[in-house]
Structure formats: C-alpha cells, structure tokens
PDB file of C-alpha atoms in Angstrom:
ATOM      1  CA  UNK Q   1       6.624  30.396 -28.146  1.00 46.00           C
ATOM      2  CA  UNK Q   2      10.039  30.012 -26.543  1.00 50.00           C
ATOM      3  CA  UNK Q   3      10.075  27.715 -23.525  1.00 50.00           C
ATOM      4  CA  UNK Q   4       6.946  25.801 -24.519  1.00 49.00           C
ATOM      5  CA  UNK Q   5       6.892  22.269 -25.866  1.00 53.00           C
ATOM      6  CA  UNK Q   6       6.103  22.106 -29.620  1.00 57.00           C
ATOM      7  CA  UNK Q   7       2.359  21.855 -30.134  1.00 51.00           C
ATOM      8  CA  UNK Q   8       1.622  22.413 -26.444  1.00 55.00           C
ATOM      9  CA  UNK Q   9       0.382  25.508 -24.583  1.00 64.00           C
ATOM     10  CA  UNK Q  10       1.962  24.202 -21.372  1.00 72.00           C
ATOM     11  CA  UNK Q  11       5.475  24.983 -20.183  1.00 82.00           C
ATOM     12  CA  UNK Q  12       7.812  22.415 -18.595  1.00 85.00           C
ATOM     13  CA  UNK Q  13       7.118  23.515 -15.019  1.00 89.00           C
ATOM     14  CA  UNK Q  14       3.364  23.102 -15.419  1.00 91.00           C
ATOM     15  CA  UNK Q  15       3.814  19.749 -17.169  1.00 93.00           C
ATOM     16  CA  UNK Q  16       6.048  18.534 -14.343  1.00 94.00           C
ATOM     17  CA  UNK Q  17       3.562  19.785 -11.744  1.00 94.00           C
ATOM     18  CA  UNK Q  18       0.655  17.969 -13.397  1.00 95.00           C
ATOM     19  CA  UNK Q  19       2.684  14.757 -13.702  1.00 96.00           C
ATOM     20  CA  UNK Q  20       3.632  15.015 -10.041  1.00 96.00           C
ATOM     21  CA  UNK Q  21       0.066  15.554  -8.851  1.00 95.00           C
ATOM     22  CA  UNK Q  22      -1.352  12.806 -11.041  1.00 94.00           C
ATOM     23  CA  UNK Q  23       1.218  10.068 -10.444  1.00 95.00           C
ATOM     24  CA  UNK Q  24       2.940  10.911  -7.165  1.00 95.00           C
ATOM     25  CA  UNK Q  25      -0.216  12.031  -5.354  1.00 93.00           C
ATOM     26  CA  UNK Q  26      -2.715   9.873  -7.304  1.00 93.00           C
ATOM     27  CA  UNK Q  27      -5.102  12.770  -7.904  1.00 93.00           C
ATOM     28  CA  UNK Q  28      -7.988  11.846 -10.260  1.00 90.00           C
ATOM     29  CA  UNK Q  29      -8.529  13.915 -13.401  1.00 89.00           C
ATOM     30  CA  UNK Q  30     -11.645  15.715 -12.158  1.00 90.00           C
ATOM     31  CA  UNK Q  31      -9.944  16.893  -8.971  1.00 92.00           C
ATOM     32  CA  UNK Q  32      -6.775  17.689 -10.902  1.00 92.00           C
ATOM     33  CA  UNK Q  33      -8.684  20.039 -13.211  1.00 93.00           C
ATOM     34  CA  UNK Q  34     -10.270  21.681 -10.168  1.00 94.00           C
ATOM     35  CA  UNK Q  35      -6.863  22.110  -8.513  1.00 92.00           C
ATOM     36  CA  UNK Q  36      -5.486  23.808 -11.605  1.00 91.00           C
ATOM     37  CA  UNK Q  37      -8.387  26.239 -11.446  1.00 92.00           C
ATOM     38  CA  UNK Q  38      -8.389  26.841  -7.687  1.00 93.00           C
ATOM     39  CA  UNK Q  39      -4.620  27.043  -7.138  1.00 88.00           C
ATOM     40  CA  UNK Q  40      -3.328  28.497 -10.403  1.00 89.00           C
ATOM     41  CA  UNK Q  41      -6.368  30.091 -11.996  1.00 91.00           C
ATOM     42  CA  UNK Q  42      -5.967  27.868 -15.056  1.00 89.00           C
ATOM     43  CA  UNK Q  43      -9.048  26.399 -16.692  1.00 90.00           C
ATOM     44  CA  UNK Q  44      -7.757  23.112 -18.100  1.00 90.00           C
ATOM     45  CA  UNK Q  45     -10.206  20.433 -19.159  1.00 90.00           C
ATOM     46  CA  UNK Q  46      -9.799  16.787 -18.213  1.00 89.00           C
ATOM     47  CA  UNK Q  47      -9.195  16.013 -21.877  1.00 91.00           C
ATOM     48  CA  UNK Q  48      -6.407  18.583 -22.083  1.00 92.00           C
ATOM     49  CA  UNK Q  49      -4.799  17.114 -18.974  1.00 92.00           C
ATOM     50  CA  UNK Q  50      -4.979  13.638 -20.498  1.00 91.00           C
ATOM     51  CA  UNK Q  51      -3.371  14.957 -23.695  1.00 92.00           C
ATOM     52  CA  UNK Q  52      -0.602  16.577 -21.644  1.00 92.00           C
ATOM     53  CA  UNK Q  53       0.143  13.285 -19.912  1.00 92.00           C
ATOM     54  CA  UNK Q  54       0.001  11.261 -23.122  1.00 93.00           C
ATOM     55  CA  UNK Q  55       2.403  13.686 -24.802  1.00 93.00           C
ATOM     56  CA  UNK Q  56       4.911  12.995 -22.015  1.00 94.00           C
ATOM     57  CA  UNK Q  57       4.883   9.264 -22.722  1.00 95.00           C
ATOM     58  CA  UNK Q  58       7.842   9.217 -25.092  1.00 96.00           C
ATOM     59  CA  UNK Q  59      10.175  10.917 -22.616  1.00 97.00           C
ATOM     60  CA  UNK Q  60       9.274   8.512 -19.821  1.00 98.00           C
ATOM     61  CA  UNK Q  61       9.546   5.480 -22.100  1.00 98.00           C
ATOM     62  CA  UNK Q  62      13.059   6.605 -23.036  1.00 98.00           C
ATOM     63  CA  UNK Q  63      14.047   7.115 -19.397  1.00 98.00           C
ATOM     64  CA  UNK Q  64      12.656   3.698 -18.506  1.00 98.00           C
ATOM     65  CA  UNK Q  65      14.755   2.093 -21.257  1.00 98.00           C
ATOM     66  CA  UNK Q  66      17.890   3.634 -19.729  1.00 98.00           C
ATOM     67  CA  UNK Q  67      16.888   2.309 -16.314  1.00 99.00           C
ATOM     68  CA  UNK Q  68      16.272  -1.147 -17.780  1.00 98.00           C
ATOM     69  CA  UNK Q  69      19.693  -1.194 -19.438  1.00 98.00           C
ATOM     70  CA  UNK Q  70      21.410  -0.447 -16.143  1.00 98.00           C
ATOM     71  CA  UNK Q  71      19.273  -2.939 -14.247  1.00 98.00           C
ATOM     72  CA  UNK Q  72      20.029  -5.762 -16.670  1.00 98.00           C
ATOM     73  CA  UNK Q  73      23.751  -5.008 -16.586  1.00 97.00           C
ATOM     74  CA  UNK Q  74      23.857  -6.253 -12.983  1.00 95.00           C
ATOM     75  CA  UNK Q  75      23.994  -9.789 -11.611  1.00 97.00           C
ATOM     76  CA  UNK Q  76      20.809  -9.871  -9.489  1.00 98.00           C
ATOM     77  CA  UNK Q  77      17.132  -9.343 -10.265  1.00 98.00           C
ATOM     78  CA  UNK Q  78      14.194  -9.268  -7.880  1.00 98.00           C
ATOM     79  CA  UNK Q  79      10.601  -9.394  -9.080  1.00 98.00           C
ATOM     80  CA  UNK Q  80       6.960  -9.535  -8.079  1.00 98.00           C
ATOM     81  CA  UNK Q  81       3.531  -8.667  -9.447  1.00 97.00           C
ATOM     82  CA  UNK Q  82       0.159  -7.397  -8.281  1.00 96.00           C
ATOM     83  CA  UNK Q  83      -3.203  -6.998  -9.957  1.00 96.00           C
ATOM     84  CA  UNK Q  84      -4.261  -3.899 -11.890  1.00 96.00           C
ATOM     85  CA  UNK Q  85      -7.453  -2.862 -13.661  1.00 94.00           C
ATOM     86  CA  UNK Q  86      -7.287  -1.690 -17.266  1.00 95.00           C
ATOM     87  CA  UNK Q  87     -10.742  -0.826 -18.496  1.00 91.00           C
ATOM     88  CA  UNK Q  88     -12.916  -3.603 -17.138  1.00 89.00           C
ATOM     89  CA  UNK Q  89     -10.240  -6.293 -17.225  1.00 94.00           C
ATOM     90  CA  UNK Q  90      -7.697  -7.556 -14.721  1.00 96.00           C
ATOM     91  CA  UNK Q  91      -4.107  -6.943 -15.775  1.00 97.00           C
ATOM     92  CA  UNK Q  92      -0.893  -7.270 -13.769  1.00 98.00           C
ATOM     93  CA  UNK Q  93       1.635  -4.728 -12.579  1.00 98.00           C
ATOM     94  CA  UNK Q  94       5.118  -6.249 -12.577  1.00 98.00           C
ATOM     95  CA  UNK Q  95       8.257  -4.895 -10.964  1.00 99.00           C
ATOM     96  CA  UNK Q  96      11.844  -5.907 -11.740  1.00 99.00           C
ATOM     97  CA  UNK Q  97      14.459  -4.241  -9.594  1.00 98.00           C
ATOM     98  CA  UNK Q  98      17.718  -4.359  -7.706  1.00 97.00           C
ATOM     99  CA  UNK Q  99      19.998  -1.790  -6.143  1.00 96.00           C
ATOM    100  CA  UNK Q 100      19.423   1.707  -7.535  1.00 98.00           C
ATOM    101  CA  UNK Q 101      17.118   0.770 -10.414  1.00 98.00           C
ATOM    102  CA  UNK Q 102      13.542  -0.471 -10.826  1.00 99.00           C
ATOM    103  CA  UNK Q 103      11.355  -1.110 -13.865  1.00 99.00           C
ATOM    104  CA  UNK Q 104       7.605  -1.635 -13.986  1.00 99.00           C
ATOM    105  CA  UNK Q 105       5.393  -3.256 -16.614  1.00 98.00           C
ATOM    106  CA  UNK Q 106       1.604  -3.514 -16.779  1.00 98.00           C
ATOM    107  CA  UNK Q 107       0.486  -6.471 -18.860  1.00 97.00           C
ATOM    108  CA  UNK Q 108      -2.648  -8.618 -19.266  1.00 97.00           C
ATOM    109  CA  UNK Q 109      -0.682 -11.704 -18.191  1.00 95.00           C
ATOM    110  CA  UNK Q 110       1.251 -12.903 -15.156  1.00 94.00           C
ATOM    111  CA  UNK Q 111       2.941 -15.644 -17.179  1.00 96.00           C
ATOM    112  CA  UNK Q 112       6.499 -16.322 -18.285  1.00 97.00           C
ATOM    113  CA  UNK Q 113       6.022 -14.344 -21.497  1.00 97.00           C
ATOM    114  CA  UNK Q 114       6.122 -11.092 -19.521  1.00 97.00           C
ATOM    115  CA  UNK Q 115       9.432 -12.011 -17.909  1.00 98.00           C
ATOM    116  CA  UNK Q 116      10.833 -13.074 -21.266  1.00 97.00           C
ATOM    117  CA  UNK Q 117       9.719  -9.792 -22.826  1.00 97.00           C
ATOM    118  CA  UNK Q 118      11.504  -7.799 -20.143  1.00 98.00           C
ATOM    119  CA  UNK Q 119      14.723  -9.832 -20.134  1.00 98.00           C
ATOM    120  CA  UNK Q 120      15.233 -10.357 -23.837  1.00 97.00           C
ATOM    121  CA  UNK Q 121      18.420 -12.404 -24.133  1.00 96.00           C
ATOM    122  CA  UNK Q 122      19.716 -11.398 -20.680  1.00 97.00           C
ATOM    123  CA  UNK Q 123      19.870 -13.957 -17.864  1.00 98.00           C
ATOM    124  CA  UNK Q 124      20.998 -12.666 -14.448  1.00 98.00           C
ATOM    125  CA  UNK Q 125      23.166 -14.771 -12.179  1.00 98.00           C
ATOM    126  CA  UNK Q 126      20.705 -14.605  -9.279  1.00 98.00           C
ATOM    127  CA  UNK Q 127      16.967 -14.068  -8.976  1.00 98.00           C
ATOM    128  CA  UNK Q 128      14.799 -13.360  -5.930  1.00 98.00           C
ATOM    129  CA  UNK Q 129      11.021 -13.803  -5.973  1.00 97.00           C
ATOM    130  CA  UNK Q 130       8.142 -15.733  -4.496  1.00 95.00           C
ATOM    131  CA  UNK Q 131       7.465 -19.215  -5.855  1.00 95.00           C
ATOM    132  CA  UNK Q 132       5.277 -18.196  -8.801  1.00 93.00           C
ATOM    133  CA  UNK Q 133       6.274 -20.507 -11.648  1.00 94.00           C
ATOM    134  CA  UNK Q 134       6.543 -17.645 -14.148  1.00 95.00           C
ATOM    135  CA  UNK Q 135       9.400 -16.133 -12.130  1.00 96.00           C
ATOM    136  CA  UNK Q 136      11.329 -19.352 -11.574  1.00 95.00           C
ATOM    137  CA  UNK Q 137      14.048 -20.777 -13.792  1.00 95.00           C
ATOM    138  CA  UNK Q 138      15.553 -17.564 -15.165  1.00 97.00           C
ATOM    139  CA  UNK Q 139      18.727 -17.307 -13.059  1.00 98.00           C
ATOM    140  CA  UNK Q 140      21.960 -18.682 -14.471  1.00 97.00           C
ATOM    141  CA  UNK Q 141      23.402 -19.532 -11.052  1.00 98.00           C
ATOM    142  CA  UNK Q 142      20.678 -19.780  -8.400  1.00 98.00           C
ATOM    143  CA  UNK Q 143      17.196 -18.623  -7.444  1.00 98.00           C
ATOM    144  CA  UNK Q 144      16.402 -17.429  -3.921  1.00 98.00           C
ATOM    145  CA  UNK Q 145      12.810 -18.105  -2.880  1.00 98.00           C
ATOM    146  CA  UNK Q 146      11.265 -15.525  -0.581  1.00 98.00           C
ATOM    147  CA  UNK Q 147      11.544 -16.783   2.988  1.00 98.00           C
ATOM    148  CA  UNK Q 148       8.939 -14.284   4.200  1.00 97.00           C
ATOM    149  CA  UNK Q 149       6.332 -15.929   1.968  1.00 96.00           C
ATOM    150  CA  UNK Q 150       7.485 -19.346   3.101  1.00 98.00           C
ATOM    151  CA  UNK Q 151       7.217 -18.361   6.756  1.00 98.00           C
ATOM    152  CA  UNK Q 152       3.568 -17.482   6.155  1.00 97.00           C
ATOM    153  CA  UNK Q 153       2.987 -21.006   4.844  1.00 96.00           C
ATOM    154  CA  UNK Q 154       4.805 -22.384   7.876  1.00 97.00           C
ATOM    155  CA  UNK Q 155       2.661 -20.361  10.258  1.00 97.00           C
ATOM    156  CA  UNK Q 156      -0.473 -21.551   8.484  1.00 96.00           C
ATOM    157  CA  UNK Q 157       0.591 -25.169   9.049  1.00 96.00           C
ATOM    158  CA  UNK Q 158       1.269 -24.432  12.723  1.00 96.00           C
ATOM    159  CA  UNK Q 159      -2.103 -22.726  13.136  1.00 95.00           C
ATOM    160  CA  UNK Q 160      -3.728 -25.752  11.493  1.00 93.00           C
ATOM    161  CA  UNK Q 161      -2.241 -27.991  14.182  1.00 93.00           C
ATOM    162  CA  UNK Q 162       1.110 -29.255  12.885  1.00 93.00           C
ATOM    163  CA  UNK Q 163       3.254 -29.235  16.026  1.00 92.00           C
ATOM    164  CA  UNK Q 164       5.839 -31.745  14.842  1.00 94.00           C
ATOM    165  CA  UNK Q 165       7.364 -30.502  11.572  1.00 96.00           C
ATOM    166  CA  UNK Q 166       6.413 -26.846  11.001  1.00 96.00           C
ATOM    167  CA  UNK Q 167       7.802 -25.350  14.250  1.00 97.00           C
ATOM    168  CA  UNK Q 168      11.289 -26.646  13.492  1.00 97.00           C
ATOM    169  CA  UNK Q 169      11.146 -25.219   9.966  1.00 98.00           C
ATOM    170  CA  UNK Q 170      10.026 -21.874  11.369  1.00 98.00           C
ATOM    171  CA  UNK Q 171      12.987 -21.710  13.752  1.00 98.00           C
ATOM    172  CA  UNK Q 172      15.383 -22.748  10.990  1.00 98.00           C
ATOM    173  CA  UNK Q 173      14.194 -20.082   8.558  1.00 98.00           C
ATOM    174  CA  UNK Q 174      14.226 -17.343  11.194  1.00 98.00           C
ATOM    175  CA  UNK Q 175      17.767 -18.357  12.162  1.00 98.00           C
ATOM    176  CA  UNK Q 176      18.831 -18.183   8.506  1.00 98.00           C
ATOM    177  CA  UNK Q 177      17.347 -14.694   8.132  1.00 98.00           C
ATOM    178  CA  UNK Q 178      19.145 -13.600  11.305  1.00 98.00           C
ATOM    179  CA  UNK Q 179      22.427 -14.721   9.732  1.00 97.00           C
ATOM    180  CA  UNK Q 180      21.714 -12.482   6.736  1.00 97.00           C
ATOM    181  CA  UNK Q 181      21.700  -9.437   9.010  1.00 96.00           C
ATOM    182  CA  UNK Q 182      25.274 -10.214  10.095  1.00 96.00           C
ATOM    183  CA  UNK Q 183      26.823 -11.152   6.752  1.00 96.00           C
ATOM    184  CA  UNK Q 184      28.778  -7.908   6.518  1.00 94.00           C
ATOM    185  CA  UNK Q 185      30.602  -8.855   9.712  1.00 95.00           C
ATOM    186  CA  UNK Q 186      31.258 -12.507   8.893  1.00 96.00           C
ATOM    187  CA  UNK Q 187      34.062 -14.060   6.861  1.00 97.00           C
ATOM    188  CA  UNK Q 188      33.308 -16.104   3.747  1.00 97.00           C
ATOM    189  CA  UNK Q 189      34.500 -19.254   5.488  1.00 98.00           C
ATOM    190  CA  UNK Q 190      32.147 -18.608   8.390  1.00 98.00           C
ATOM    191  CA  UNK Q 191      29.208 -18.159   6.030  1.00 98.00           C
ATOM    192  CA  UNK Q 192      30.089 -21.416   4.296  1.00 98.00           C
ATOM    193  CA  UNK Q 193      30.023 -23.198   7.653  1.00 98.00           C
ATOM    194  CA  UNK Q 194      26.667 -21.621   8.497  1.00 98.00           C
ATOM    195  CA  UNK Q 195      25.241 -22.728   5.147  1.00 98.00           C
ATOM    196  CA  UNK Q 196      26.390 -26.303   5.739  1.00 98.00           C
ATOM    197  CA  UNK Q 197      24.850 -26.320   9.215  1.00 98.00           C
ATOM    198  CA  UNK Q 198      21.549 -25.005   7.886  1.00 98.00           C
ATOM    199  CA  UNK Q 199      21.451 -27.734   5.246  1.00 98.00           C
ATOM    200  CA  UNK Q 200      22.300 -30.412   7.813  1.00 98.00           C
ATOM    201  CA  UNK Q 201      19.562 -29.177  10.132  1.00 98.00           C
ATOM    202  CA  UNK Q 202      17.121 -29.182   7.235  1.00 98.00           C
ATOM    203  CA  UNK Q 203      18.053 -32.787   6.437  1.00 97.00           C
ATOM    204  CA  UNK Q 204      17.152 -33.782   9.990  1.00 97.00           C
ATOM    205  CA  UNK Q 205      13.868 -31.875   9.917  1.00 97.00           C
ATOM    206  CA  UNK Q 206      12.858 -33.572   6.682  1.00 97.00           C
ATOM    207  CA  UNK Q 207      12.889 -36.902   8.525  1.00 96.00           C
ATOM    208  CA  UNK Q 208      10.030 -35.743  10.775  1.00 95.00           C
ATOM    209  CA  UNK Q 209       6.505 -36.867   9.932  1.00 92.00           C
ATOM    210  CA  UNK Q 210       4.111 -33.871   9.880  1.00 92.00           C
ATOM    211  CA  UNK Q 211       1.102 -34.043  12.166  1.00 82.00           C
ATOM    212  CA  UNK Q 212      -1.606 -33.181   9.630  1.00 91.00           C
ATOM    213  CA  UNK Q 213      -2.449 -32.475   5.989  1.00 94.00           C
ATOM    214  CA  UNK Q 214      -1.189 -28.875   6.104  1.00 94.00           C
ATOM    215  CA  UNK Q 215       2.078 -30.110   7.541  1.00 95.00           C
ATOM    216  CA  UNK Q 216       2.351 -32.643   4.721  1.00 96.00           C
ATOM    217  CA  UNK Q 217       1.738 -29.893   2.192  1.00 96.00           C
ATOM    218  CA  UNK Q 218       4.476 -27.800   3.793  1.00 97.00           C
ATOM    219  CA  UNK Q 219       6.834 -30.775   3.682  1.00 97.00           C
ATOM    220  CA  UNK Q 220       6.304 -31.127  -0.060  1.00 97.00           C
ATOM    221  CA  UNK Q 221       6.962 -27.402  -0.557  1.00 97.00           C
ATOM    222  CA  UNK Q 222      10.218 -27.581   1.396  1.00 97.00           C
ATOM    223  CA  UNK Q 223      11.377 -30.634  -0.552  1.00 97.00           C
ATOM    224  CA  UNK Q 224      10.553 -29.002  -3.884  1.00 97.00           C
ATOM    225  CA  UNK Q 225      12.320 -25.720  -3.136  1.00 97.00           C
ATOM    226  CA  UNK Q 226      15.100 -26.732  -0.781  1.00 96.00           C
ATOM    227  CA  UNK Q 227      17.774 -25.672  -3.297  1.00 97.00           C
ATOM    228  CA  UNK Q 228      16.249 -22.180  -3.248  1.00 98.00           C
ATOM    229  CA  UNK Q 229      16.155 -21.614   0.511  1.00 98.00           C
ATOM    230  CA  UNK Q 230      19.680 -20.627   1.546  1.00 98.00           C
ATOM    231  CA  UNK Q 231      21.252 -19.146  -1.594  1.00 98.00           C
ATOM    232  CA  UNK Q 232      21.623 -15.800   0.185  1.00 98.00           C
ATOM    233  CA  UNK Q 233      23.793 -17.155   3.003  1.00 98.00           C
ATOM    234  CA  UNK Q 234      26.968 -17.360   0.919  1.00 97.00           C
ATOM    235  CA  UNK Q 235      25.998 -14.691  -1.634  1.00 97.00           C
ATOM    236  CA  UNK Q 236      26.091 -11.434   0.298  1.00 96.00           C
ATOM    237  CA  UNK Q 237      24.217  -9.267  -2.203  1.00 96.00           C
ATOM    238  CA  UNK Q 238      21.233 -11.627  -2.398  1.00 98.00           C
ATOM    239  CA  UNK Q 239      18.430 -10.850   0.101  1.00 98.00           C
ATOM    240  CA  UNK Q 240      16.605 -13.672   1.930  1.00 98.00           C
ATOM    241  CA  UNK Q 241      13.161 -12.247   1.222  1.00 98.00           C
ATOM    242  CA  UNK Q 242      11.306 -10.533  -1.589  1.00 97.00           C
ATOM    243  CA  UNK Q 243      10.163  -7.711   0.685  1.00 97.00           C
ATOM    244  CA  UNK Q 244      11.895  -5.154  -1.523  1.00 97.00           C
ATOM    245  CA  UNK Q 245       9.573  -6.048  -4.387  1.00 98.00           C
ATOM    246  CA  UNK Q 246       6.481  -5.732  -2.218  1.00 96.00           C
ATOM    247  CA  UNK Q 247       7.666  -2.330  -1.007  1.00 97.00           C
ATOM    248  CA  UNK Q 248       8.227  -1.186  -4.589  1.00 98.00           C
ATOM    249  CA  UNK Q 249       4.696  -2.282  -5.548  1.00 98.00           C
ATOM    250  CA  UNK Q 250       2.987  -0.649  -2.570  1.00 97.00           C
ATOM    251  CA  UNK Q 251       2.537   2.772  -4.268  1.00 96.00           C
ATOM    252  CA  UNK Q 252       0.960   0.949  -7.226  1.00 96.00           C
ATOM    253  CA  UNK Q 253      -1.565  -0.686  -4.908  1.00 95.00           C
ATOM    254  CA  UNK Q 254      -2.376   2.680  -3.322  1.00 95.00           C
ATOM    255  CA  UNK Q 255      -2.760   4.291  -6.760  1.00 94.00           C
ATOM    256  CA  UNK Q 256      -5.120   1.479  -7.823  1.00 93.00           C
ATOM    257  CA  UNK Q 257      -7.282   1.880  -4.726  1.00 92.00           C
ATOM    258  CA  UNK Q 258      -7.568   5.646  -5.162  1.00 91.00           C
ATOM    259  CA  UNK Q 259      -8.114   5.794  -8.934  1.00 88.00           C
ATOM    260  CA  UNK Q 260      -9.787   2.362  -9.324  1.00 85.00           C
ATOM    261  CA  UNK Q 261      -8.503   1.629 -12.823  1.00 82.00           C
ATOM    262  CA  UNK Q 262      -6.790   2.825 -15.977  1.00 90.00           C
ATOM    263  CA  UNK Q 263      -9.229   3.923 -18.655  1.00 87.00           C
ATOM    264  CA  UNK Q 264      -6.816   3.161 -21.480  1.00 92.00           C
ATOM    265  CA  UNK Q 265      -3.848   0.966 -22.275  1.00 94.00           C
ATOM    266  CA  UNK Q 266      -1.693   4.005 -22.993  1.00 94.00           C
ATOM    267  CA  UNK Q 267      -2.493   5.272 -19.505  1.00 94.00           C
ATOM    268  CA  UNK Q 268      -1.376   1.973 -17.990  1.00 96.00           C
ATOM    269  CA  UNK Q 269       1.866   2.010 -19.978  1.00 97.00           C
ATOM    270  CA  UNK Q 270       2.581   5.619 -19.046  1.00 97.00           C
ATOM    271  CA  UNK Q 271       1.999   4.860 -15.371  1.00 97.00           C
ATOM    272  CA  UNK Q 272       4.423   1.920 -15.504  1.00 98.00           C
ATOM    273  CA  UNK Q 273       7.096   4.097 -17.113  1.00 98.00           C
ATOM    274  CA  UNK Q 274       6.496   6.949 -14.664  1.00 98.00           C
ATOM    275  CA  UNK Q 275       6.579   4.562 -11.717  1.00 98.00           C
ATOM    276  CA  UNK Q 276       9.916   3.231 -13.022  1.00 99.00           C
ATOM    277  CA  UNK Q 277      11.301   6.771 -12.934  1.00 99.00           C
ATOM    278  CA  UNK Q 278       9.844   7.587  -9.511  1.00 98.00           C
ATOM    279  CA  UNK Q 279      11.064   4.418  -7.794  1.00 99.00           C
ATOM    280  CA  UNK Q 280      14.505   4.662  -9.382  1.00 99.00           C
ATOM    281  CA  UNK Q 281      14.726   8.318  -8.352  1.00 98.00           C
ATOM    282  CA  UNK Q 282      13.840   7.383  -4.781  1.00 98.00           C
ATOM    283  CA  UNK Q 283      16.622   4.811  -4.720  1.00 98.00           C
ATOM    284  CA  UNK Q 284      19.100   7.332  -6.107  1.00 98.00           C
ATOM    285  CA  UNK Q 285      18.010  10.064  -3.656  1.00 97.00           C
ATOM    286  CA  UNK Q 286      16.701  12.290  -6.460  1.00 98.00           C
ATOM    287  CA  UNK Q 287      13.661  14.487  -5.642  1.00 97.00           C
ATOM    288  CA  UNK Q 288      10.637  13.478  -7.696  1.00 97.00           C
ATOM    289  CA  UNK Q 289      10.119  16.864  -9.354  1.00 96.00           C
ATOM    290  CA  UNK Q 290      13.770  16.928 -10.350  1.00 97.00           C
ATOM    291  CA  UNK Q 291      13.437  13.426 -11.796  1.00 98.00           C
ATOM    292  CA  UNK Q 292      10.401  14.520 -13.798  1.00 98.00           C
ATOM    293  CA  UNK Q 293      12.211  17.567 -15.198  1.00 97.00           C
ATOM    294  CA  UNK Q 294      15.270  15.505 -16.094  1.00 98.00           C
ATOM    295  CA  UNK Q 295      13.040  13.018 -17.879  1.00 98.00           C
ATOM    296  CA  UNK Q 296      11.125  15.672 -19.814  1.00 96.00           C
ATOM    297  CA  UNK Q 297      14.468  17.221 -20.786  1.00 96.00           C
ATOM    298  CA  UNK Q 298      15.604  13.761 -21.984  1.00 95.00           C
ATOM    299  CA  UNK Q 299      18.430  13.673 -19.450  1.00 97.00           C
ATOM    300  CA  UNK Q 300      19.329  10.413 -17.646  1.00 98.00           C
ATOM    301  CA  UNK Q 301      18.820  10.089 -13.915  1.00 98.00           C
ATOM    302  CA  UNK Q 302      22.256  10.475 -12.302  1.00 97.00           C
ATOM    303  CA  UNK Q 303      23.832   7.533 -10.530  1.00 95.00           C
ATOM    304  CA  UNK Q 304      25.803   7.933  -7.316  1.00 84.00           C
ATOM    305  CA  UNK Q 305      29.538   7.646  -7.854  1.00 72.00           C
TER     306      UNK Q 305
END
C-alpha cells in the first residue's frame, strides 16, 4: 500500500517511533511490544519488532557512511572505547568524533586494526585520546594525550605518598588546562610563550626525584608522553582532554546497563550506526525523531551553514 515500506506492514512514523523507543530510550523488546499494545493498540511480536529494526539497518549504515566522510575530511579526530557484550562475549564500542560529527563501531577487538579499519588511508593532522597504544601513532602532526586521565594518575601518586614530584605535575597540568579556556582571547605569540614556559617548567620538574614507587611510575609516564602533553596550547581547535569522547560514550554505557547485551552481531552493528546518527544529530541541533525520519528517507543530516 502507498506510504508503507516495501515488504513491511509498518509505516514510516511507526518505524521511527519504534527506533526512537528502542535506541533513544533503551526499552527492551518485551516492554516495547507491551508499549505498542498498551499505547497504540497494536499487537506486534518481539520477532516482528526485531525484523523492523533489522530492515532499517541499510538506511542507518548509509547515513553513518556520510557522517564518516565528513568526519574524515577534517583535521582532528578524537577517540575512545568502552566494553560491550555481544552474545556471551566481550566486544568494544568505539567512538571517533570531532566537531559536528561522530561515528561508532562495535568490534570484538580494542586493537589497532579497528582504528585502521575506520580510517582507511586517511591520517588526520591531530588526534586526541587516552594513552591506549591502539590509538597512538595515527596523527600526521601531533597527538594530544588526555590530561584528565593523566591527572588521575597524578592524584593516585599523591595519594600513595609522593609529595615531591606529583604535586608539581598536578599544578602544571591544571595551569595548562586553564590556559586552554582562554585561548580564544590570547594572541598566537602569547600562546607560543605559554607553551615554552610550560615546557621549561616541566624540564625543572623532571629533575625532581619522586618519593616512592608510584611517583617513579608517574615520572616514567611523563617522560614517555611529554611530547603529547601540550599540543593543544598552540593549536586552538585541539582540546586538552578526551572528555568529549567519554561524554559521547555515556549513552552507550547506559544502554548496556539497561539491556545487558546484544543478542546478535547485526544488532550490535545497527546500534553503532544508530548511535552515530543520534550523536551527530545532537551536535547539529537536530531533533532525534527528525534525524530518524531523514535517515529512513535516505536524506543526509543537514550541517549548519
């Protein structure tokens, strides 16, 4: 019939509503079937709901590919990962994002192969992440290590009793982050001076002997990643932390806790594609239901002029 998807008894509004309830509100299939009955008077089995979602996979995969193309056309990438359950196995939910675009992958690995799969031949100028080895070494110009993660390591050393080395590093990193909040009001020459002062201060701190084993461990971390600490100071678009990645992954963590796991690999892939659309829509100030309808209609998500 006119207005219905080929081979489907469900119209676009109902399909969008089911997708919204399942993925935006994390409603399990059993409750979703009950909601359809209680709210709309529709008796739809869990299997029919699963078929409806699976049939939407192609549209969301296409939308995600458009988002990926825009994301990889930029100069900066930020990334992170968190665990996921697919069947009875631990997989990993990855996010790659910057600006108005975000892409998610769910894979059985947290290794470099996943990053290589996503990037293809593209290498961004700058990369922001934690210090996981799989996410290091991809930037053409420089990699910014997450200072929020590093500050946690610093605090751990302080709590363990290092009162000689770690406190100075903590003050230095917090001062650097404070500079990032004022970059829009500072001249390039001023930022260059700040960067030089931060490096000089770090040189002096590296001469201090830590008070205990945790302090020694922190010292080795700082020495290993010192070239990745202050990239953001003179590169205004680069953030000092990877907090944006953690924020993007938070709905995935909530979804995992509510639904426990994905029963199938196609379900995991669909969720990653849908999450790519939802997070990108949020960044572009597009209502979720509108983003779903645009995707089902095979229309790209608009970008602000």
